[in-house]
Tab-separated table of N, CA and C in Angstrom:
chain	number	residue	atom	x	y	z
G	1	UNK	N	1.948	357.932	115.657
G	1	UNK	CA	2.490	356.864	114.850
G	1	UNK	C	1.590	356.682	113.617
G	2	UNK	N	2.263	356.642	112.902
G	2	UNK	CA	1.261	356.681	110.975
G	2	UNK	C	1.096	355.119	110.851
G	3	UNK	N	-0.094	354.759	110.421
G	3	UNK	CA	-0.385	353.044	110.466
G	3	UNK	C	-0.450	353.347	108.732
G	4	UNK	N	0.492	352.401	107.497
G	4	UNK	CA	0.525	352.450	106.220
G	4	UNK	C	0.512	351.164	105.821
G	5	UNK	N	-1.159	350.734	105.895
G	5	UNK	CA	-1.012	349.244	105.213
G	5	UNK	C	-0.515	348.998	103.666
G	6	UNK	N	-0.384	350.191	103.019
G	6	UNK	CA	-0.166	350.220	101.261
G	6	UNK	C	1.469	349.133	101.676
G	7	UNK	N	2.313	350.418	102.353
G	7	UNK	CA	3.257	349.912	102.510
G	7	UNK	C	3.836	348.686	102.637
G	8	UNK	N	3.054	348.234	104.137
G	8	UNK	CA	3.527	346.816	104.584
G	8	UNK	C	2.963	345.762	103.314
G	9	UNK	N	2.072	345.979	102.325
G	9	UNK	CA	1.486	345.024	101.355
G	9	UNK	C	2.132	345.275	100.462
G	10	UNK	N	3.361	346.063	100.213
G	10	UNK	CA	4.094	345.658	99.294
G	10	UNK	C	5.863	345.741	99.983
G	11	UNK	N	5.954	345.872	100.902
G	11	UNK	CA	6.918	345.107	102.052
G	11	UNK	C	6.712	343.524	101.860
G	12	UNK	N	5.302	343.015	102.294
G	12	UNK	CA	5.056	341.517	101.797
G	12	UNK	C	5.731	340.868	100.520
G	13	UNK	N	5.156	341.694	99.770
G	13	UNK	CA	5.131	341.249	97.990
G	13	UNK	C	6.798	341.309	97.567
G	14	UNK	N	7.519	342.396	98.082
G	14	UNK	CA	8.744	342.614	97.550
G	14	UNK	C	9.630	341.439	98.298
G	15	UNK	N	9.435	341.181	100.193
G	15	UNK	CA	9.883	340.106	100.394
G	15	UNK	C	9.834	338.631	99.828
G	16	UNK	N	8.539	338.702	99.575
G	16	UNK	CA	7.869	337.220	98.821
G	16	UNK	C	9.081	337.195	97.040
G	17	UNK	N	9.127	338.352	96.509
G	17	UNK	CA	10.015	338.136	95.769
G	17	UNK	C	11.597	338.151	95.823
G	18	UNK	N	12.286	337.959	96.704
G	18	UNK	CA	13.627	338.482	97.246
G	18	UNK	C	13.527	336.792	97.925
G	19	UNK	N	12.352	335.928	98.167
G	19	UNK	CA	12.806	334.542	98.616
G	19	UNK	C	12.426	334.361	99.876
G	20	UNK	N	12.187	335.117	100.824
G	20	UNK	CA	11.907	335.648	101.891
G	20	UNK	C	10.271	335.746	102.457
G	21	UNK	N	10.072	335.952	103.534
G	21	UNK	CA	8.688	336.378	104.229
G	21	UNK	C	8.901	337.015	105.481
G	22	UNK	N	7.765	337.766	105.735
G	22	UNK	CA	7.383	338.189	107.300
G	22	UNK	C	7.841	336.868	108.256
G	23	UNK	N	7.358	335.885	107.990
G	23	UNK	CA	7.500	334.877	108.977
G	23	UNK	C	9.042	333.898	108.946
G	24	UNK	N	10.191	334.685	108.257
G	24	UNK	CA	11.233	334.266	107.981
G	24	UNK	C	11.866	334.971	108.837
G	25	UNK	N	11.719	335.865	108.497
G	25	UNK	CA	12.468	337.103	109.548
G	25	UNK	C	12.121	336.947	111.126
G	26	UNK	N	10.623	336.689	111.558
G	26	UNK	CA	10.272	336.314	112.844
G	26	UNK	C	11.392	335.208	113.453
G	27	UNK	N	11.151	334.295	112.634
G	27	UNK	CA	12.022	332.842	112.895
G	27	UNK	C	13.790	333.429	112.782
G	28	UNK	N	14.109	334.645	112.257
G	28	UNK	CA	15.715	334.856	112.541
G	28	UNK	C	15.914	335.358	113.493
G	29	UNK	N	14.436	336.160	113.999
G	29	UNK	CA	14.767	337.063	115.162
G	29	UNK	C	14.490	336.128	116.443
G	30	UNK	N	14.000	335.578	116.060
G	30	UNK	CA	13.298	334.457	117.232
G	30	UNK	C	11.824	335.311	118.210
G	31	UNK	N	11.206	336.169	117.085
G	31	UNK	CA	9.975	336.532	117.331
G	31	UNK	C	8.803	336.076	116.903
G	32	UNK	N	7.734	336.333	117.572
G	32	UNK	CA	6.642	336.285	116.573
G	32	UNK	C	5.821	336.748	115.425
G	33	UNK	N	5.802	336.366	114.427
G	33	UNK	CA	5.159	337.101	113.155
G	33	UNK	C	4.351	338.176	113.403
G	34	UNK	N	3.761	337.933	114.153
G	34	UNK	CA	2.812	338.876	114.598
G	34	UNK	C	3.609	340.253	114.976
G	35	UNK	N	4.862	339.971	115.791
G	35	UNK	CA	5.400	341.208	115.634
G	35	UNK	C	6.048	341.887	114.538
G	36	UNK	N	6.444	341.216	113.889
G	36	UNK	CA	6.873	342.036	112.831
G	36	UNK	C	6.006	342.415	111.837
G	37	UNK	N	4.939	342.060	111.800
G	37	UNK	CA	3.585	342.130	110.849
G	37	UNK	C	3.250	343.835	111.664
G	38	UNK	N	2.805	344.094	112.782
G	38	UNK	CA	2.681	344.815	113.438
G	38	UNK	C	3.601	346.285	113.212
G	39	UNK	N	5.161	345.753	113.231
G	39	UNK	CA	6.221	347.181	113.066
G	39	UNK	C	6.191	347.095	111.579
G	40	UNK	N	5.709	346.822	110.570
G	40	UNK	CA	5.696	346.360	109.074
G	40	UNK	C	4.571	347.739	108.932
G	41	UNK	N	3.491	347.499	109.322
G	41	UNK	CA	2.187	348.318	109.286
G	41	UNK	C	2.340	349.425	110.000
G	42	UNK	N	3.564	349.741	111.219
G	42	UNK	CA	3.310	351.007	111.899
G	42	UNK	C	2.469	350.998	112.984
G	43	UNK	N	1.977	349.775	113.736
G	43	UNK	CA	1.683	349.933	114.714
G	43	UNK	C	2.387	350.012	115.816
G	44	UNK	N	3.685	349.811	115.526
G	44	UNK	CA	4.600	349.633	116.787
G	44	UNK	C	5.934	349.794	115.944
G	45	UNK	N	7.157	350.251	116.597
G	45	UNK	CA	8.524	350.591	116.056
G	45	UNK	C	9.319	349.664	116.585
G	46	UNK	N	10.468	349.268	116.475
G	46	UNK	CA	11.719	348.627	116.546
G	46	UNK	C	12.220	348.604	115.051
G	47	UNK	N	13.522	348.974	115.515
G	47	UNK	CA	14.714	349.148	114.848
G	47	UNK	C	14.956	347.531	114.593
G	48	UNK	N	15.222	347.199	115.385
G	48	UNK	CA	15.708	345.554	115.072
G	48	UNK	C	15.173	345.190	113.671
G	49	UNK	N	13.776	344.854	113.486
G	49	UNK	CA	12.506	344.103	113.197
G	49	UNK	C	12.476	345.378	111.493
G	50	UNK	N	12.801	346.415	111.549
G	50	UNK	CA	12.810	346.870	110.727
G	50	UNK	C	14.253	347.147	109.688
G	51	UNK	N	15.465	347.021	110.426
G	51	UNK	CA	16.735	346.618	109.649
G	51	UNK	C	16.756	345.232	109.445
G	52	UNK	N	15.978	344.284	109.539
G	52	UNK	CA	16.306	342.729	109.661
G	52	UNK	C	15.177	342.874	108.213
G	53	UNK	N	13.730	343.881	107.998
G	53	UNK	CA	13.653	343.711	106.939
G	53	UNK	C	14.173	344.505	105.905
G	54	UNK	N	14.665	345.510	106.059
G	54	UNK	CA	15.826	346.109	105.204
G	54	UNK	C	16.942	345.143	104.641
G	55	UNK	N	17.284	344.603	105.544
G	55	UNK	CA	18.023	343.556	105.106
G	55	UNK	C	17.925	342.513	104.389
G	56	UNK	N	16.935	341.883	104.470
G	56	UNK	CA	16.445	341.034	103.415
G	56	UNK	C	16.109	341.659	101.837
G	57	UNK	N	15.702	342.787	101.992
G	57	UNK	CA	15.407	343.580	100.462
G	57	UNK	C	16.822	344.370	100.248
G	58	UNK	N	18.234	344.292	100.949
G	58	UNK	CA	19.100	344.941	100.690
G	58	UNK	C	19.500	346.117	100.709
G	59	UNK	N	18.148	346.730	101.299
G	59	UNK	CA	18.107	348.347	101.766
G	59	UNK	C	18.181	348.927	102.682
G	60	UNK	N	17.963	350.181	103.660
G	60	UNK	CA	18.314	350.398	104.446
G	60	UNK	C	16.964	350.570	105.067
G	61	UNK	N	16.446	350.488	106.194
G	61	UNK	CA	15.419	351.132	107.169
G	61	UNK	C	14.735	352.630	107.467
G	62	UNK	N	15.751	353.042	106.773
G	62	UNK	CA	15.395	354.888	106.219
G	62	UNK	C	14.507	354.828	104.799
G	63	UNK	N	15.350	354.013	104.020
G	63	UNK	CA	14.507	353.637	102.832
G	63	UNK	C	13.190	352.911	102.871
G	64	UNK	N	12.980	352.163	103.493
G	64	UNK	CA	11.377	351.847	103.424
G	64	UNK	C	10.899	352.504	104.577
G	65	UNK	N	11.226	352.925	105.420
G	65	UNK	CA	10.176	353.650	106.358
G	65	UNK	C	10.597	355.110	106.481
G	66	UNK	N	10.710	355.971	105.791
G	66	UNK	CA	11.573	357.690	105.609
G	66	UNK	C	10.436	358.222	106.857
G	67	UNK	N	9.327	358.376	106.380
G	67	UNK	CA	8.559	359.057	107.546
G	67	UNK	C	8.794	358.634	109.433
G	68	UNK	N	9.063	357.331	109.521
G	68	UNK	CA	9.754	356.992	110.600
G	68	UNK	C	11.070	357.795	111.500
G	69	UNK	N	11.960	357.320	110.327
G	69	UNK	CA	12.793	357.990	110.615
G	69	UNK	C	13.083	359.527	110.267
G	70	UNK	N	12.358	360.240	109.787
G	70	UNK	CA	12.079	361.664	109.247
G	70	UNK	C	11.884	361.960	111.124
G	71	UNK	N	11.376	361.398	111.770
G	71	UNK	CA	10.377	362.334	112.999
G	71	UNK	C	11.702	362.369	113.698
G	72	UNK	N	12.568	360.959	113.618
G	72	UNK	CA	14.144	360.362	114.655
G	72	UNK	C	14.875	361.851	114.728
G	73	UNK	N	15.182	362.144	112.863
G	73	UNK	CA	16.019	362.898	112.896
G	73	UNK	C	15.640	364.819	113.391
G	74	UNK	N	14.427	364.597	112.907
G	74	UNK	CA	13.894	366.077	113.589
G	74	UNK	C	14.022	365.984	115.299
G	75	UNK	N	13.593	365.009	116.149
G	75	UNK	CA	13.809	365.382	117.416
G	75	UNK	C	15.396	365.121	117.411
G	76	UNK	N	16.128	364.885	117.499
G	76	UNK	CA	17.469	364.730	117.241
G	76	UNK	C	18.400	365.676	116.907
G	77	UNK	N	17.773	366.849	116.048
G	77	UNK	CA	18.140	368.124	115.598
G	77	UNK	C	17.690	368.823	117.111
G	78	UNK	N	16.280	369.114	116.877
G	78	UNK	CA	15.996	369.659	117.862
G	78	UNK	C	16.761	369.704	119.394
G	79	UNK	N	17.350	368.502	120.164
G	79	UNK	CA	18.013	368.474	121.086
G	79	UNK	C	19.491	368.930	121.432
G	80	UNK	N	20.307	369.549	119.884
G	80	UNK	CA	21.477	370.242	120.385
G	80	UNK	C	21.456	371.587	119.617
């Protein structure tokens, strides 16, 4: 798992401008910040937590995390 704090610090910044926060999204998911701070940085994955912030910036979850989902679609190939 690739840990990319560049990323999640401007994941922050772009939410902070879109109206939004890490701790907005916690409160839609009914999680704790901490988790999504966590799948933000790459210490941990969910889909949820990462289309919920796609969603707020209007993009997709491939788009801010490609290397994520880069590995999905290679094992995915690989299996047929």
């Amino acid at each position: 798992m690739k840990v990319d704090l560049h990323n999640h610090e401007q994941l922050k910044c772009r939410l902070r401008q879109a109206g939004s926060s890490m701790a907005e999204i916690a409160r839609t998911l009914g999680i704790k910040q901490s988790s999504v701070t966590v799948v933000s940085q790459g210490y941990r994955r969910s889909h949820r937590v990462q289309s919920a912030i796609a969603t707020q910036l209007g993009t997709t979850p491939q788009k801010l995390f490609p290397d994520r989902y880069a590995a999905e679609e290679d094992s995915a190939a690989n299996k047929t």
